[in-house]
């Protein structure tokens, strides 16, 4: 089955610890994204990557880091510098081609719920 | 910067009835894309429908259709024959084309919680 997987589904972290959230896709999509969702708010973009070994900051990148060593994988690290990391994190991917059609629709993974204890 | 506004935090509808969810946006771009995503209690984000701004025809997907008013910057979602499984949070989202600076990034509204009742 083609799709986007995120793990773990639930993650607990002690204050001061770094944690890494996994996102893998087998859709052969070029672009991948990380969003954060807080209660009563829409999704906000953390980081995105349009090609391997390259990524850009989104609107709320402070306290987060990413890597894109493989096309299929885009892990997100929540560092101790992130002051309020408790949230629901969603990964997405899309075909990043300069063509019309379905090229720009983003498809989402099932999400990871991160709680800081 | 683009903004997306959903002014209805919650709505309810009787099963088999029709409901319309509102969305307005602000942009200076002429070409862009608009989306409606659905987030059921499982929290999986599911694409409902998309619209290209350069297309005058309103997009439809089975029971879901949009009313796209470009001049008014309005993009409402109509759900016909509502079903219990339509109960979810619905998000409106905006995106500039990938060939523009800042393109390929989604800007979301705050969502409308829709409850379909028996």
Short mmCIF file of N, CA and C in Angstrom, two decimals, chain A residues 36-38 40-43 88-90 108-111, chain B residues 36-48 85-91 108 110-114:
data_model
loop_
_atom_site.label_atom_id
_atom_site.label_comp_id
_atom_site.label_asym_id
_atom_site.label_seq_id
_atom_site.Cartn_x
_atom_site.Cartn_y
_atom_site.Cartn_z
N UNK A 36 2.31 21.70 12.57
CA UNK A 36 1.93 21.58 13.98
C UNK A 36 0.48 22.01 14.12
N UNK A 37 -0.29 21.26 14.92
CA UNK A 37 -1.69 21.61 15.16
C UNK A 37 -1.93 21.75 16.65
N UNK A 38 -2.45 22.91 17.06
CA UNK A 38 -2.81 23.17 18.44
C UNK A 38 -4.33 23.31 18.52
N UNK A 40 -7.96 24.52 18.62
CA UNK A 40 -8.58 25.77 18.21
C UNK A 40 -7.83 26.52 17.12
N UNK A 41 -6.78 25.90 16.61
CA UNK A 41 -6.01 26.56 15.56
C UNK A 41 -5.90 25.64 14.35
N UNK A 42 -5.65 26.25 13.22
CA UNK A 42 -5.35 25.46 12.04
C UNK A 42 -3.93 24.95 12.09
N UNK A 43 -3.52 24.27 11.05
CA UNK A 43 -2.17 23.76 10.98
C UNK A 43 -1.20 24.89 10.63
N UNK A 88 -0.04 18.30 18.31
CA UNK A 88 -0.23 17.22 17.35
C UNK A 88 0.58 17.58 16.11
N UNK A 89 1.43 16.66 15.66
CA UNK A 89 2.32 16.94 14.54
C UNK A 89 1.93 16.10 13.33
N UNK A 90 1.79 16.77 12.21
CA UNK A 90 1.37 16.12 10.98
C UNK A 90 2.44 16.30 9.90
N UNK A 108 -1.56 13.77 3.72
CA UNK A 108 -1.09 13.78 5.09
C UNK A 108 -0.95 12.38 5.69
N UNK A 109 -0.02 12.28 6.63
CA UNK A 109 0.12 11.08 7.44
C UNK A 109 -0.87 11.12 8.59
N UNK A 110 -0.87 10.08 9.43
CA UNK A 110 -1.85 9.98 10.52
C UNK A 110 -1.51 10.83 11.74
N UNK A 111 -0.30 11.38 11.82
CA UNK A 111 0.04 12.28 12.90
C UNK A 111 0.70 11.62 14.11
N UNK B 36 -10.29 22.17 0.56
CA UNK B 36 -11.00 21.81 1.77
C UNK B 36 -10.47 20.45 2.22
N UNK B 37 -10.03 20.42 3.49
CA UNK B 37 -9.61 19.18 4.11
C UNK B 37 -10.58 18.85 5.23
N UNK B 38 -10.73 17.56 5.46
CA UNK B 38 -11.60 17.05 6.52
C UNK B 38 -10.72 16.34 7.55
N UNK B 39 -10.99 16.58 8.84
CA UNK B 39 -10.25 15.89 9.89
C UNK B 39 -11.25 15.24 10.84
N UNK B 40 -11.53 13.94 10.66
CA UNK B 40 -12.45 13.23 11.54
C UNK B 40 -11.81 13.00 12.90
N UNK B 41 -12.53 12.38 13.83
CA UNK B 41 -11.96 12.14 15.17
C UNK B 41 -10.64 11.37 15.16
N UNK B 42 -10.39 10.60 14.14
CA UNK B 42 -9.09 9.91 14.04
C UNK B 42 -7.93 10.88 13.85
N UNK B 43 -8.24 12.11 13.46
CA UNK B 43 -7.28 13.20 13.25
C UNK B 43 -6.48 13.08 11.96
N UNK B 44 -6.82 12.12 11.14
CA UNK B 44 -6.20 12.02 9.82
C UNK B 44 -6.75 13.14 8.94
N UNK B 45 -5.89 13.90 8.30
CA UNK B 45 -6.32 14.96 7.40
C UNK B 45 -6.61 14.34 6.02
N UNK B 46 -7.80 14.57 5.54
CA UNK B 46 -8.24 13.96 4.29
C UNK B 46 -8.66 15.05 3.32
N UNK B 47 -8.13 15.01 2.12
CA UNK B 47 -8.51 16.00 1.11
C UNK B 47 -9.95 15.75 0.68
N UNK B 48 -10.75 16.81 0.71
CA UNK B 48 -12.13 16.72 0.28
C UNK B 48 -12.27 17.20 -1.16
N UNK B 85 -20.99 10.00 8.83
CA UNK B 85 -19.55 9.95 8.63
C UNK B 85 -18.94 11.27 8.19
N UNK B 86 -19.78 12.24 7.91
CA UNK B 86 -19.26 13.57 7.55
C UNK B 86 -18.90 14.38 8.80
N UNK B 87 -19.27 13.87 9.97
CA UNK B 87 -18.91 14.56 11.21
C UNK B 87 -17.40 14.66 11.31
N UNK B 88 -16.90 15.90 11.38
CA UNK B 88 -15.46 16.13 11.35
C UNK B 88 -15.19 17.62 11.50
N UNK B 89 -13.92 17.94 11.67
CA UNK B 89 -13.46 19.32 11.56
C UNK B 89 -13.09 19.54 10.10
N UNK B 90 -13.55 20.65 9.54
CA UNK B 90 -13.27 20.96 8.14
C UNK B 90 -12.38 22.21 8.08
N UNK B 91 -11.28 22.08 7.35
CA UNK B 91 -10.34 23.17 7.21
C UNK B 91 -10.29 23.65 5.76
N UNK B 108 -3.72 27.55 6.43
CA UNK B 108 -4.99 26.99 6.88
C UNK B 108 -5.82 28.01 7.64
N UNK B 110 -8.88 28.29 10.72
CA UNK B 110 -8.95 27.69 12.06
C UNK B 110 -9.94 26.54 12.15
N UNK B 111 -10.70 26.30 11.10
CA UNK B 111 -11.55 25.13 11.06
C UNK B 111 -12.99 25.38 11.49
N UNK B 112 -13.87 24.53 10.99
CA UNK B 112 -15.29 24.49 11.38
C UNK B 112 -15.61 23.07 11.81
N UNK B 113 -16.06 22.90 13.04
CA UNK B 113 -16.45 21.57 13.54
C UNK B 113 -17.89 21.31 13.10
N UNK B 114 -18.06 20.33 12.23
CA UNK B 114 -19.39 19.96 11.74
C UNK B 114 -19.86 18.69 12.44
#
